[in-house]
Every structure is written in structure tokens, then in C-alpha cells.
XYZ file of C-alpha atoms in Angstrom:
337
model
C 3.752 22.556 -26.088
C 2.433 19.420 -24.334
C 5.567 19.537 -22.217
C 4.957 22.897 -21.194
C 1.083 22.092 -20.680
C 2.087 18.915 -18.663
C 4.423 20.805 -16.242
C 2.025 23.935 -15.837
C -0.748 21.518 -14.904
C 1.385 19.726 -12.358
C 2.475 22.859 -10.569
C -1.111 24.106 -10.379
C -3.513 21.215 -10.197
C -3.947 17.759 -8.329
C -6.174 16.100 -11.040
C -3.655 15.581 -13.628
C -3.320 12.592 -15.940
C -0.083 12.640 -18.026
C 0.334 10.111 -21.047
C 4.174 9.963 -21.766
C 6.614 7.927 -23.507
C 9.685 6.525 -22.292
C 11.380 9.816 -23.162
C 9.911 11.511 -19.829
C 13.173 10.160 -18.259
C 15.205 12.947 -20.153
C 16.212 16.154 -18.619
C 13.642 18.995 -18.626
C 14.896 21.692 -16.422
C 14.929 22.425 -12.994
C 11.375 22.460 -11.267
C 12.325 25.034 -8.717
C 13.755 27.652 -11.423
C 10.857 26.916 -13.748
C 8.249 27.407 -10.938
C 9.729 30.625 -9.812
C 10.238 32.315 -13.227
C 6.599 33.268 -13.417
C 4.677 36.460 -13.758
C 1.284 37.002 -12.105
C -1.045 39.675 -13.621
C -4.407 40.731 -12.257
C -7.119 42.925 -13.429
C -7.408 46.202 -11.669
C -3.842 46.272 -10.706
C -1.365 48.853 -11.866
C 1.646 47.694 -14.068
C 4.193 49.448 -16.108
C 3.733 47.876 -19.696
C 7.413 48.011 -20.435
C 8.295 46.265 -17.365
C 5.782 43.628 -18.096
C 7.310 43.124 -21.663
C 10.898 43.305 -19.941
C 9.892 40.207 -17.858
C 8.413 38.248 -20.853
C 11.676 38.846 -22.744
C 13.493 37.488 -19.416
C 11.033 34.433 -19.673
C 12.384 33.687 -23.110
C 9.356 35.206 -24.945
C 10.053 36.947 -28.240
C 8.359 40.013 -29.555
C 7.066 39.619 -32.983
C 4.421 42.065 -34.210
C 4.295 40.578 -37.549
C 4.308 36.722 -37.070
C 2.289 36.021 -33.892
C 2.920 32.499 -32.896
C 3.521 30.460 -29.751
C 6.194 31.655 -27.305
C 5.752 35.419 -28.656
C 4.199 38.486 -27.742
C 3.069 41.688 -29.576
C 1.688 45.150 -28.822
C -1.424 46.610 -30.405
C -1.860 50.237 -29.128
C -3.059 49.940 -25.365
C -3.256 46.089 -25.556
C -0.414 43.552 -25.028
C -1.105 40.225 -26.543
C 0.821 37.076 -25.291
C 0.823 33.631 -26.980
C 1.589 31.334 -24.104
C 3.894 28.440 -24.336
C 1.225 25.735 -23.232
C -1.552 26.952 -25.747
C -1.734 25.847 -29.343
C -4.932 27.796 -30.588
C -5.668 30.443 -27.898
C -3.675 33.518 -26.739
C -4.123 36.382 -24.193
C -4.960 39.827 -24.672
C -4.092 42.488 -21.948
C -5.965 45.744 -22.107
C -4.620 48.847 -20.252
C -5.962 52.036 -19.396
C -2.772 54.026 -18.617
C -1.030 51.851 -16.107
C -4.199 49.998 -15.025
C -5.004 46.448 -16.380
C -8.495 46.825 -17.344
C -9.114 43.259 -18.520
C -7.572 39.973 -19.815
C -9.334 38.006 -22.471
C -8.624 34.855 -24.198
C -8.997 34.875 -28.041
C -8.426 32.616 -31.122
C -4.988 34.119 -32.612
C -6.263 33.270 -36.311
C -9.852 34.714 -36.320
C -9.424 37.042 -33.320
C -12.721 35.931 -31.743
C -12.853 36.167 -27.863
C -13.233 32.727 -26.347
C -12.826 33.568 -22.499
C -12.025 36.183 -20.032
C -10.224 35.956 -16.577
C -9.484 38.151 -13.698
C -5.863 37.048 -13.317
C -3.526 34.889 -15.087
C 0.235 33.327 -14.500
C 2.522 33.363 -17.422
C 5.166 30.732 -17.263
C 8.537 30.671 -19.024
C 8.767 29.761 -22.713
C 11.635 27.365 -21.911
C 12.067 25.004 -19.087
C 15.889 25.849 -19.222
C 15.124 29.626 -18.368
C 17.524 30.952 -15.799
C 17.684 33.854 -13.425
C 20.510 36.377 -14.408
C 22.722 35.559 -11.236
C 22.791 31.997 -12.032
C 23.327 32.396 -15.661
C 26.328 34.556 -14.953
C 27.674 31.797 -12.636
C 26.926 29.235 -15.354
C 28.727 31.243 -18.148
C 31.809 31.259 -15.783
C 31.747 27.558 -15.274
C 31.355 26.933 -19.092
C 34.201 29.072 -19.922
C 36.406 27.305 -17.394
C 35.416 23.901 -18.836
C 36.053 25.208 -22.449
C 39.635 26.207 -21.668
C 40.482 23.000 -19.880
C 38.982 21.005 -22.863
C 40.958 23.141 -25.446
C 44.138 22.513 -23.668
C 43.321 18.799 -23.746
C 42.654 18.774 -27.583
C 45.531 20.899 -28.391
C 48.030 18.567 -26.440
C 46.556 15.542 -28.237
C 47.222 17.370 -31.553
C 43.440 17.603 -32.417
C 43.526 21.071 -33.716
C 40.462 20.836 -35.973
C 38.349 19.665 -33.053
C 39.828 22.405 -30.893
C 38.862 25.038 -33.487
C 35.426 23.583 -33.788
C 34.815 23.401 -30.201
C 35.823 26.966 -29.589
C 33.756 28.589 -32.290
C 30.664 26.668 -31.315
C 30.860 27.219 -27.605
C 32.033 30.773 -28.112
C 28.942 31.653 -30.043
C 26.686 29.780 -27.570
C 28.149 31.997 -24.761
C 27.651 34.961 -26.733
C 23.870 34.263 -27.219
C 23.531 33.409 -23.411
C 25.017 36.572 -22.294
C 23.010 38.585 -24.841
C 19.681 36.835 -24.650
C 19.740 34.186 -21.962
C 19.101 31.352 -24.367
C 20.882 29.698 -27.365
C 20.250 26.630 -29.525
C 21.065 23.507 -27.767
C 20.898 25.163 -24.404
C 19.995 21.992 -22.761
C 23.702 20.831 -23.353
C 24.757 23.207 -20.444
C 22.074 22.167 -18.176
C 24.569 21.062 -15.715
C 25.554 24.608 -15.176
C 22.186 26.001 -15.556
C 20.737 23.831 -12.816
C 23.732 23.857 -10.407
C 24.246 20.064 -10.527
C 27.337 18.141 -9.898
C 28.911 16.205 -12.566
C 27.164 12.735 -12.803
C 24.125 13.876 -10.759
C 20.907 12.748 -12.022
C 19.472 15.689 -14.378
C 16.071 17.204 -13.391
C 13.279 15.383 -15.210
C 9.502 15.233 -15.210
C 9.594 12.955 -12.210
C 10.705 15.802 -10.160
C 7.525 17.672 -10.975
C 5.348 14.706 -10.093
C 4.165 14.707 -6.550
C 5.172 11.931 -4.001
C 1.565 10.461 -3.860
C 1.129 10.066 -7.559
C 0.781 6.590 -9.480
C 2.818 5.599 -12.456
C 1.242 3.016 -14.728
C 3.986 1.579 -17.060
C 2.082 -0.189 -19.934
C 3.719 -3.126 -21.767
C 6.246 -2.999 -19.061
C 8.086 -6.104 -20.296
C 9.168 -3.790 -23.195
C 8.995 -0.167 -21.640
C 11.177 -1.183 -18.458
C 14.277 -2.490 -20.266
C 14.025 0.519 -22.550
C 14.807 2.853 -19.612
C 18.261 1.139 -19.015
C 18.970 0.950 -22.791
C 18.232 4.724 -23.325
C 20.993 5.853 -21.047
C 23.641 3.661 -22.643
C 22.539 4.845 -26.098
C 22.518 8.565 -25.361
C 25.804 8.234 -23.487
C 27.598 6.652 -26.715
C 26.153 9.381 -28.928
C 27.246 12.533 -26.513
C 30.540 10.790 -26.130
C 31.078 10.914 -29.823
C 30.202 14.620 -30.068
C 32.503 15.473 -27.280
C 35.341 13.646 -28.908
C 35.096 15.378 -31.991
C 34.778 18.823 -30.513
C 30.968 19.402 -31.327
C 30.117 19.672 -27.507
C 31.902 20.038 -24.226
C 32.156 16.783 -22.154
C 29.468 18.378 -19.835
C 26.915 17.767 -22.568
C 26.866 14.153 -21.348
C 25.171 15.218 -18.028
C 22.192 16.205 -20.371
C 21.012 12.724 -20.477
C 18.100 10.304 -19.336
C 17.921 8.868 -15.989
C 19.925 5.614 -15.306
C 17.672 2.645 -14.426
C 18.641 2.760 -10.726
C 17.967 6.611 -10.612
C 14.601 6.134 -12.174
C 13.845 3.193 -9.687
C 14.683 5.105 -6.644
C 12.711 8.196 -7.949
C 9.602 6.849 -9.189
C 6.447 6.842 -6.796
C 4.136 4.017 -6.442
C 3.937 1.965 -9.563
C 1.644 -0.381 -11.571
C 3.207 -2.474 -14.230
C 0.991 -3.754 -16.938
C 1.948 -6.690 -19.065
C 0.652 -9.737 -20.649
C 4.126 -11.326 -20.538
C 5.737 -9.610 -17.554
C 9.587 -10.050 -17.493
C 11.603 -11.313 -14.475
C 12.135 -7.816 -13.084
C 8.502 -7.107 -12.517
C 7.761 -10.503 -11.089
C 10.382 -10.044 -8.513
C 9.109 -6.485 -7.601
C 5.795 -8.020 -6.670
C 7.438 -10.906 -4.684
C 5.620 -13.275 -7.129
C 2.088 -11.853 -5.923
C 0.463 -10.141 -8.933
C -3.033 -9.162 -10.102
C -4.372 -11.097 -13.092
C -6.673 -8.924 -15.206
C -9.352 -11.368 -16.634
C -11.872 -8.999 -17.936
C -10.533 -6.887 -20.914
C -10.229 -2.947 -20.054
C -13.091 -2.399 -23.010
C -15.509 -4.499 -21.254
C -15.781 -6.794 -24.030
C -15.726 -10.490 -23.651
C -13.928 -12.876 -26.278
C -16.450 -14.122 -28.823
C -17.857 -17.835 -28.325
C -15.914 -20.258 -30.385
C -17.827 -22.868 -32.399
C -16.399 -25.947 -34.307
C -18.534 -26.771 -37.368
C -18.195 -29.719 -39.863
C -15.792 -29.396 -42.792
C -18.362 -30.458 -45.261
C -20.219 -27.590 -47.032
C -18.099 -25.071 -44.959
C -18.093 -22.329 -47.767
C -21.720 -22.510 -48.207
C -22.026 -22.281 -44.354
C -19.810 -19.449 -44.217
C -21.618 -17.463 -46.839
C -24.838 -18.058 -45.142
C -23.521 -16.422 -41.973
C -22.146 -13.602 -43.969
C -25.546 -13.030 -45.542
C -27.145 -12.841 -42.086
C -24.673 -10.224 -40.711
C -25.044 -8.128 -43.927
C -28.663 -8.349 -43.585
C -28.318 -6.519 -40.123
C -26.224 -3.643 -41.586
C -22.908 -5.147 -40.255
C -19.649 -6.381 -42.105
C -17.765 -9.564 -41.692
C -14.115 -10.193 -41.326
C -13.173 -13.717 -42.448
C -9.672 -14.998 -41.568
C -8.588 -18.293 -43.042
C -5.540 -20.753 -42.622
C -4.410 -22.473 -45.961
C -3.701 -26.267 -45.541
C -1.030 -27.444 -47.940
């Protein structure tokens, strides 16, 4: 949900702050396709309700009249209710009079209470990997071609069990893609769905971010090395899956960015660290900004050195003073042996 909310905000607004982990360098689907697979609905316009529902299905929404949940829609008389992918506790109700869209209201799916109303809305896809039909048909042809080639390889190597496993799993995925446009683990076919060449960087959240954005890398002495390590760990895991027939080798293109790719793609960046590593120092040319004041605005407490004699009584006296003001005291000690 938060991923949908973040990408939607990046496409529609210019005052966006996104707090992300290092996982933001993983593939997320093409920004061009995701931005194009939208549906605009405006009060007062005429729509064929069946056509609207067909478009929702093409956007990977599921019709569920019983269990209304995120990423689904249902029909209630002349009303069509949509639970958008980017919302957690709100849904939209489209009220029709014939073919005219009379009103668009936002409501709580649990209580049914109205919370807002809109003149128009834009519905984004329920999956970042949703794909137009012509592109999907082309992708299916590419997957089938790779499957035949890989099966021939496995049979030639005497890996009959792996070949059978791969054929069953991939054939089922292809049937789901042809019938519904989605399947479990659809991201493993992202190379074909996004039209990328083998080895080309996958589309990530960084492709949604505008060129004039600023990236803050907190604790950069830890987070920056993680970027390079994530690709290597992911490659090893995907290589094992492909080797034993659980996935096609193209699944290895559903990966995090390599460090060099991320470094070339990132906009202007600020690296924040109390102990910066050599890479960060090299990036600044040795010129960096030292933050003397804490972000909270609080200063370090004054340090007092007192005599050892009567130290316990002195401590208890200070604790009583603090307690009298309604506060608490934390005492940390070092035991000398």
C-alpha cells in the first residue's frame, strides 16, 4: 500500500517526502506503463458502468462483492465501490443515474460513514507490473521462447526433474498471464513486461523521482555498502532458483540496482553519518559539513565531577530534588573491580 501511495504521490505532486529503506533499489515496474494505466472519472460525465468495471479488471482489480478489501471493487445497485490500492481505511463510491456519474464520495469501508466527496478521481493500477494487452502478448511469446531454450538445456544436462518442475511452474504462470494478466511472482518476468534488454537496470523508485529531487542517506557508512551487497546476495539466491528449475534464468533481471547503476541514477544527495566511510569522503573531495547541533535542538548536559566521598548520599539527594519536581532519574554506573 505504501509503495502505491508513494508512486502515486510522485506522479501527481511536487511536495513529496518519502522515507524508504535500502530496498528502494529493487525493481518496481515501469513508470511509463504505470502512469499510463490509469482511469479518470469525473462527476457529470457519462460512462458505461460495465466498461468502467472492465477497465478496473484490466488494472488488476478484483471484483469481490462479499469481502471488500484493498485492490477490489463491488457493485451495490446503481453504485460502484472501489477500494484503491493506495488507501488503507478509505474507499470510493461512484453513484450513477443511468449512465451519468452523479457523485463520487469517499467513505470508511468498515462503518460506511462518508468522509469526503470529489468532483473527479484518478484510479491507478492495483499492481506496478500491470501491462497493456499488446505488451503482455509480446512478453508471453518471449517467455515461451526462453522456456523452450532452457528446457532443452536441462534435458541435455540430464536434469529431468528440474526440467519438469520448470515446465509445470512456467506453464501455469503463462496460463494465468493469458487469462488474467497477472500471476504469483509476476515480477520474475519483469524483463519481458518492461521491454528491458538482458542485464539492463530494472525500473525502480528512482525512475519515479524527478531530477531536481534530493536524496538523504542516513547512516551512510552502513547504508551505502548495503547497496552493493544487496545485488550480490540477490544474484546468488536467484541463480540457485534458476539452476534447480524453480525459475527461468531471466528472473535474475528482477534484481536490485548494482552500486554503479545507483550511483549514476541518484539525483543530488546528502550523506549523513557520524563516522563517514572513505567513499563518502571521496565524494565530497574532503570538504564536508560538520553538524555540531543535534537535530532535536537539545544540547549535551553539563558534566560535573564531584568528590568520591559521600557519593551515594549526594546521588540520593539529587534524585530527591528531581522527584520533587515530578521527574524521573536514570542512574548509570561503572563498577570498579
